[in-house]
Amino acid sequence: MSDSIRNIVILTGAGISAESGIDTFRDGGGLWEKHRVEDVATPEGFARDPALVQRFYDARREAVQKVEPNAAHRALAKLDAEWEGDLLIVTQNVDDLHERAGAKRVLHMHGELLSALCASCEQRHKWSEPLVGNPACPGCGAEALRPDVVWFGEMPYEMDRIYDRLRRADLFVSIGTSGAVYPAAGFVRDAREFGAHTLELNLQRSEGSYWFDETRKGRASDLVPEWVAEILG
Ligand code: OAD
């Protein structure tokens, strides 16, 4: 790895949490085989059947609290602790496994399961309990809490901060994501245009694999610790 690398942006997806026991979306048996996106991951689906949507995220919130970070999350936490340059882990994942492994420089562009967003006062609250049954917002008292996750048709969080980092990135690394969902799927092209080296670590080639300078295929729990050891020298 070149000595000229100082600013790193890492994009993670469901594949990094798969070995912790969290279902991915598009692999065989993945979440989008069992549930229709339109029903559980759009504002229209929520308006149509709020209880169905709350139950879907309640189950995922409960499940996420029963699993543990794996070697890939731990390796990124080590990189975060030891890397002296800029680093941002942009995750599409709504679990908290990066943080539980100890990573600090994490941005949840698709929101977080362990957070509730009040549709009335727009405040966010840490949340580990079910939302079905409409508990009151601790801030304003309205029974208007929804999962603090980004649905299709909504704007992912903190895009300005992400593009600012991509603009300055020397290295962009994508881990465990299929490259099927924009804008995250387009980050590799943006990073390349801004001059970054681009590396993909994934079980199989992603949809945007063509855009990466380098692709390493394998399990995140093997590839990520190897790559982190390499870059930390
Ligand atoms: P996907 O399910 O689309 O893709 C997961 C990727 O991880 C696939 O390319 C797998 O090959 C790979 N993979 C699986 N197991 C792996 C392992 N052990 N090690 C390494 N790679 C592995 O999940 P995402 O790309 O994260 O958005 O999906 C992106 C977005 O689509 C999600 O954030 C979610 C979903 O709809 C919203 O809900 C807004």
Short mmCIF file of C-alpha atoms and ligand atoms in Angstrom, two decimals:
data_model
loop_
_atom_site.label_atom_id
_atom_site.label_comp_id
_atom_site.label_asym_id
_atom_site.label_seq_id
_atom_site.Cartn_x
_atom_site.Cartn_y
_atom_site.Cartn_z
CA MET A 1 0.00 0.00 0.00
CA SER A 2 1.40 3.38 -0.97
CA ASP A 3 2.83 5.81 1.60
CA SER A 4 0.88 8.60 -0.10
CA ILE A 5 -2.42 7.32 1.37
CA ARG A 6 -3.73 9.55 4.10
CA ASN A 7 -7.49 9.92 3.61
CA ILE A 8 -9.54 6.73 3.55
CA VAL A 9 -13.26 6.27 2.94
CA ILE A 10 -14.72 2.82 3.60
CA LEU A 11 -18.21 1.81 2.47
CA THR A 12 -19.73 -1.20 4.18
CA GLY A 13 -22.85 -3.20 3.39
CA ALA A 14 -24.80 -6.18 4.66
CA GLY A 15 -22.01 -8.62 3.70
CA ILE A 16 -19.81 -7.41 6.56
CA SER A 17 -22.48 -8.37 9.11
CA ALA A 18 -23.50 -11.65 7.41
CA GLU A 19 -21.04 -13.73 9.43
CA SER A 20 -22.47 -12.23 12.62
CA GLY A 21 -25.78 -13.84 11.66
CA ILE A 22 -27.64 -10.90 10.12
CA ASP A 23 -29.44 -11.65 6.85
CA THR A 24 -28.26 -9.77 3.77
CA PHE A 25 -30.83 -8.38 1.35
CA ARG A 26 -30.11 -9.90 -2.05
CA ASP A 27 -28.29 -13.19 -1.41
CA GLY A 28 -30.29 -16.47 -1.59
CA GLY A 29 -32.69 -16.44 1.36
CA GLY A 30 -32.03 -12.70 1.87
CA LEU A 31 -34.54 -10.25 3.33
CA TRP A 32 -35.88 -9.08 -0.03
CA GLU A 33 -36.84 -12.65 -0.93
CA LYS A 34 -39.02 -12.86 2.18
CA HIS A 35 -40.49 -9.35 2.19
CA ARG A 36 -41.61 -6.95 -0.51
CA VAL A 37 -39.54 -3.74 -0.54
CA GLU A 38 -42.68 -1.72 -1.38
CA ASP A 39 -44.41 -3.05 1.75
CA VAL A 40 -41.71 -2.62 4.38
CA ALA A 41 -39.15 -0.14 3.07
CA THR A 42 -41.06 2.77 1.55
CA PRO A 43 -43.01 5.71 3.05
CA GLU A 44 -46.04 4.51 1.06
CA GLY A 45 -45.84 1.04 2.62
CA PHE A 46 -45.67 2.61 6.08
CA ALA A 47 -48.70 4.82 5.36
CA ARG A 48 -50.64 1.76 4.11
CA ASP A 49 -49.85 -0.60 6.98
CA PRO A 50 -47.82 0.96 9.80
CA ALA A 51 -48.16 -2.06 12.12
CA LEU A 52 -46.68 -4.41 9.50
CA VAL A 53 -43.69 -2.10 9.02
CA GLN A 54 -43.18 -1.59 12.76
CA ARG A 55 -43.27 -5.36 13.31
CA PHE A 56 -40.68 -5.90 10.55
CA TYR A 57 -38.23 -3.42 12.12
CA ASP A 58 -39.09 -4.51 15.68
CA ALA A 59 -38.01 -8.05 14.76
CA ARG A 60 -34.79 -6.81 13.17
CA ARG A 61 -34.08 -4.53 16.17
CA GLU A 62 -34.55 -7.48 18.51
CA ALA A 63 -32.34 -9.74 16.37
CA VAL A 64 -29.52 -7.26 16.12
CA GLN A 65 -29.23 -7.05 19.88
CA LYS A 66 -28.58 -10.80 20.04
CA VAL A 67 -25.59 -10.95 17.69
CA GLU A 68 -21.97 -9.93 18.05
CA PRO A 69 -19.46 -8.10 15.85
CA ASN A 70 -17.16 -10.37 13.85
CA ALA A 71 -13.48 -10.24 12.89
CA ALA A 72 -14.17 -7.81 10.02
CA HIS A 73 -15.86 -5.25 12.32
CA ARG A 74 -13.04 -5.65 14.83
CA ALA A 75 -10.37 -5.13 12.18
CA LEU A 76 -12.02 -1.88 11.02
CA ALA A 77 -12.22 -0.73 14.65
CA LYS A 78 -8.49 -1.37 14.99
CA LEU A 79 -7.85 0.62 11.81
CA ASP A 80 -10.01 3.43 13.16
CA ALA A 81 -8.07 3.48 16.43
CA GLU A 82 -4.64 3.40 14.81
CA TRP A 83 -4.99 5.29 11.53
CA GLU A 84 -3.64 8.81 11.98
CA GLY A 85 -5.01 10.22 8.74
CA ASP A 86 -8.65 10.94 7.95
CA LEU A 87 -10.91 7.93 7.95
CA LEU A 88 -14.66 7.56 7.57
CA ILE A 89 -16.59 4.31 7.69
CA VAL A 90 -19.78 4.99 5.76
CA THR A 91 -22.12 2.13 6.45
CA GLN A 92 -25.37 1.25 4.72
CA ASN A 93 -26.05 -1.08 7.62
CA VAL A 94 -28.61 -0.22 10.25
CA ASP A 95 -27.03 -2.49 12.87
CA ASP A 96 -24.58 -1.14 15.48
CA LEU A 97 -21.86 -3.75 15.01
CA HIS A 98 -19.17 -1.27 13.90
CA GLU A 99 -19.69 0.73 17.09
CA ARG A 100 -19.88 -2.34 19.30
CA ALA A 101 -16.54 -3.49 17.88
CA GLY A 102 -15.16 -0.10 18.99
CA ALA A 103 -15.17 1.99 15.79
CA LYS A 104 -15.85 5.70 16.33
CA ARG A 105 -15.62 7.29 12.90
CA VAL A 106 -18.84 5.73 11.58
CA LEU A 107 -21.62 7.35 9.55
CA HIS A 108 -24.94 5.51 9.12
CA MET A 109 -26.16 6.73 5.74
CA HIS A 110 -29.29 4.49 5.89
CA GLY A 111 -30.06 5.22 9.56
CA GLU A 112 -30.02 2.97 12.62
CA LEU A 113 -32.32 0.28 13.99
CA LEU A 114 -31.55 1.32 17.55
CA SER A 115 -32.92 4.78 16.98
CA ALA A 116 -36.48 6.08 16.61
CA LEU A 117 -37.46 9.21 14.72
CA CYS A 118 -40.48 11.25 15.74
CA ALA A 119 -42.55 12.26 12.73
CA SER A 120 -44.06 15.05 14.84
CA CYS A 121 -41.09 16.85 16.48
CA GLU A 122 -38.41 15.30 14.21
CA GLN A 123 -36.20 14.41 17.16
CA ARG A 124 -34.24 11.15 17.29
CA HIS A 125 -34.12 8.94 20.36
CA LYS A 126 -32.01 5.91 21.18
CA TRP A 127 -34.46 3.02 21.01
CA SER A 128 -34.07 -0.68 21.80
CA GLU A 129 -37.72 -1.66 22.40
CA PRO A 130 -40.59 -2.43 19.99
CA LEU A 131 -42.33 0.47 18.23
CA VAL A 132 -45.50 -1.46 17.46
CA GLY A 133 -48.25 -0.19 19.77
CA ASN A 134 -47.17 3.43 19.21
CA PRO A 135 -45.22 4.38 22.33
CA ALA A 136 -45.09 8.13 23.03
CA CYS A 137 -42.14 10.20 21.83
CA PRO A 138 -39.97 10.98 24.91
CA GLY A 139 -39.46 14.49 23.52
CA CYS A 140 -42.95 15.74 22.59
CA GLY A 141 -45.30 12.97 23.71
CA ALA A 142 -46.79 12.39 20.24
CA GLU A 143 -47.47 8.79 19.29
CA ALA A 144 -45.59 9.31 16.05
CA LEU A 145 -42.35 7.35 16.32
CA ARG A 146 -41.04 5.51 13.29
CA PRO A 147 -37.85 3.51 12.74
CA ASP A 148 -34.96 5.89 12.10
CA VAL A 149 -34.06 4.14 8.87
CA VAL A 150 -33.96 5.54 5.35
CA TRP A 151 -36.61 4.05 3.08
CA PHE A 152 -36.60 3.90 -0.71
CA GLY A 153 -37.61 7.30 -2.00
CA GLU A 154 -36.04 9.09 1.00
CA MET A 155 -32.70 10.91 1.05
CA PRO A 156 -29.84 9.06 2.75
CA TYR A 157 -28.28 10.88 5.69
CA GLU A 158 -25.31 13.24 5.63
CA MET A 159 -24.61 13.14 1.89
CA ASP A 160 -22.70 16.45 1.99
CA ARG A 161 -20.27 15.08 4.55
CA ILE A 162 -19.83 11.88 2.55
CA TYR A 163 -19.10 13.69 -0.73
CA ASP A 164 -16.70 16.02 1.05
CA ARG A 165 -14.72 12.97 2.23
CA LEU A 166 -14.93 11.25 -1.17
CA ARG A 167 -13.53 14.38 -2.78
CA ARG A 168 -10.47 14.20 -0.56
CA ALA A 169 -10.08 10.40 -0.49
CA ASP A 170 -6.80 8.76 -1.51
CA LEU A 171 -8.28 5.31 -1.01
CA PHE A 172 -11.89 4.10 -1.27
CA VAL A 173 -12.67 0.59 -0.03
CA SER A 174 -16.03 -1.12 -0.47
CA ILE A 175 -16.80 -4.11 1.74
CA GLY A 176 -19.71 -6.55 1.53
CA THR A 177 -22.11 -4.62 -0.64
CA SER A 178 -23.78 -5.70 -3.89
CA GLY A 179 -23.59 -2.24 -5.47
CA ALA A 180 -27.31 -2.37 -6.28
CA VAL A 181 -28.54 0.69 -4.38
CA TYR A 182 -27.74 4.30 -5.23
CA PRO A 183 -26.31 6.71 -4.21
CA ALA A 184 -23.91 4.37 -2.33
CA ALA A 185 -23.36 2.28 -5.48
CA GLY A 186 -22.04 5.38 -7.24
CA PHE A 187 -19.41 6.27 -4.62
CA VAL A 188 -16.74 4.19 -6.36
CA ARG A 189 -17.07 6.22 -9.54
CA ASP A 190 -17.08 9.50 -7.62
CA ALA A 191 -13.99 8.48 -5.63
CA ARG A 192 -12.19 7.44 -8.83
CA GLU A 193 -13.01 10.70 -10.53
CA PHE A 194 -11.62 12.55 -7.53
CA GLY A 195 -8.40 10.53 -7.86
CA ALA A 196 -8.71 7.79 -5.22
CA HIS A 197 -7.44 4.24 -5.58
CA THR A 198 -10.47 1.93 -5.33
CA LEU A 199 -10.58 -1.52 -3.75
CA GLU A 200 -13.44 -3.97 -3.36
CA LEU A 201 -13.59 -6.73 -0.73
CA ASN A 202 -16.60 -8.96 -1.35
CA LEU A 203 -17.72 -12.55 -1.56
CA GLN A 204 -18.39 -12.10 -5.26
CA ARG A 205 -17.97 -9.35 -7.80
CA SER A 206 -20.51 -6.59 -7.14
CA GLU A 207 -22.64 -4.95 -9.82
CA GLY A 208 -20.18 -2.05 -10.03
CA SER A 209 -17.08 -4.23 -9.85
CA TYR A 210 -15.85 -2.90 -13.18
CA TRP A 211 -15.18 0.48 -11.56
CA PHE A 212 -12.75 -0.82 -8.96
CA ASP A 213 -9.00 -0.78 -9.52
CA GLU A 214 -8.79 -3.99 -7.53
CA THR A 215 -11.25 -6.69 -6.39
CA ARG A 216 -10.47 -9.29 -3.74
CA LYS A 217 -13.02 -12.07 -3.41
CA GLY A 218 -13.69 -13.90 -0.16
CA ARG A 219 -15.31 -13.64 3.25
CA ALA A 220 -15.14 -10.30 5.02
CA SER A 221 -13.86 -11.99 8.19
CA ASP A 222 -10.79 -13.13 6.23
CA LEU A 223 -10.25 -10.28 3.78
CA VAL A 224 -10.75 -7.30 6.08
CA PRO A 225 -8.25 -8.31 8.81
CA GLU A 226 -5.71 -9.13 6.06
CA TRP A 227 -6.18 -5.77 4.37
CA VAL A 228 -6.06 -3.85 7.67
CA ALA A 229 -2.81 -5.58 8.63
CA GLU A 230 -1.43 -4.62 5.23
CA ILE A 231 -2.36 -0.96 5.43
CA LEU A 232 -1.22 -0.53 9.03
CA GLY A 233 2.07 -2.10 7.93
P1 OAD B 1 -26.93 -6.86 -0.39
O1 OAD B 1 -27.69 -7.98 0.24
O2 OAD B 1 -27.51 -6.26 -1.62
O3 OAD B 1 -25.47 -7.36 -0.77
C1 OAD B 1 -24.65 -8.02 0.16
C2 OAD B 1 -23.31 -8.31 -0.52
O4 OAD B 1 -22.46 -8.90 0.46
C3 OAD B 1 -23.38 -9.29 -1.69
O5 OAD B 1 -22.62 -8.80 -2.78
C4 OAD B 1 -22.76 -10.59 -1.14
O6 OAD B 1 -22.03 -11.30 -2.11
C5 OAD B 1 -21.81 -10.02 -0.10
N1 OAD B 1 -21.52 -10.96 1.01
C6 OAD B 1 -22.35 -11.86 1.61
N2 OAD B 1 -21.74 -12.49 2.61
C7 OAD B 1 -20.48 -11.99 2.67
C8 OAD B 1 -19.34 -12.24 3.49
N3 OAD B 1 -19.38 -13.15 4.49
N4 OAD B 1 -18.22 -11.53 3.25
C9 OAD B 1 -18.16 -10.62 2.25
N5 OAD B 1 -19.19 -10.33 1.45
C10 OAD B 1 -20.34 -11.00 1.65
O7 OAD B 1 -26.68 -5.76 0.75
P2 OAD B 1 -26.24 -4.23 0.58
O8 OAD B 1 -25.35 -4.07 -0.60
O9 OAD B 1 -25.75 -3.78 1.90
O10 OAD B 1 -31.08 -0.30 1.89
O11 OAD B 1 -27.62 -3.54 0.28
C11 OAD B 1 -27.66 -2.16 0.11
C12 OAD B 1 -28.96 -1.60 0.59
O12 OAD B 1 -30.04 -2.33 -0.02
C13 OAD B 1 -29.24 -1.77 2.06
O13 OAD B 1 -28.62 -0.79 2.86
C14 OAD B 1 -30.72 -1.66 2.12
C15 OAD B 1 -31.07 -2.57 0.96
O14 OAD B 1 -32.28 -2.37 0.35
C16 OAD B 1 -32.24 0.21 2.35
O15 OAD B 1 -33.04 -0.50 2.97
C17 OAD B 1 -32.45 1.65 2.04
#
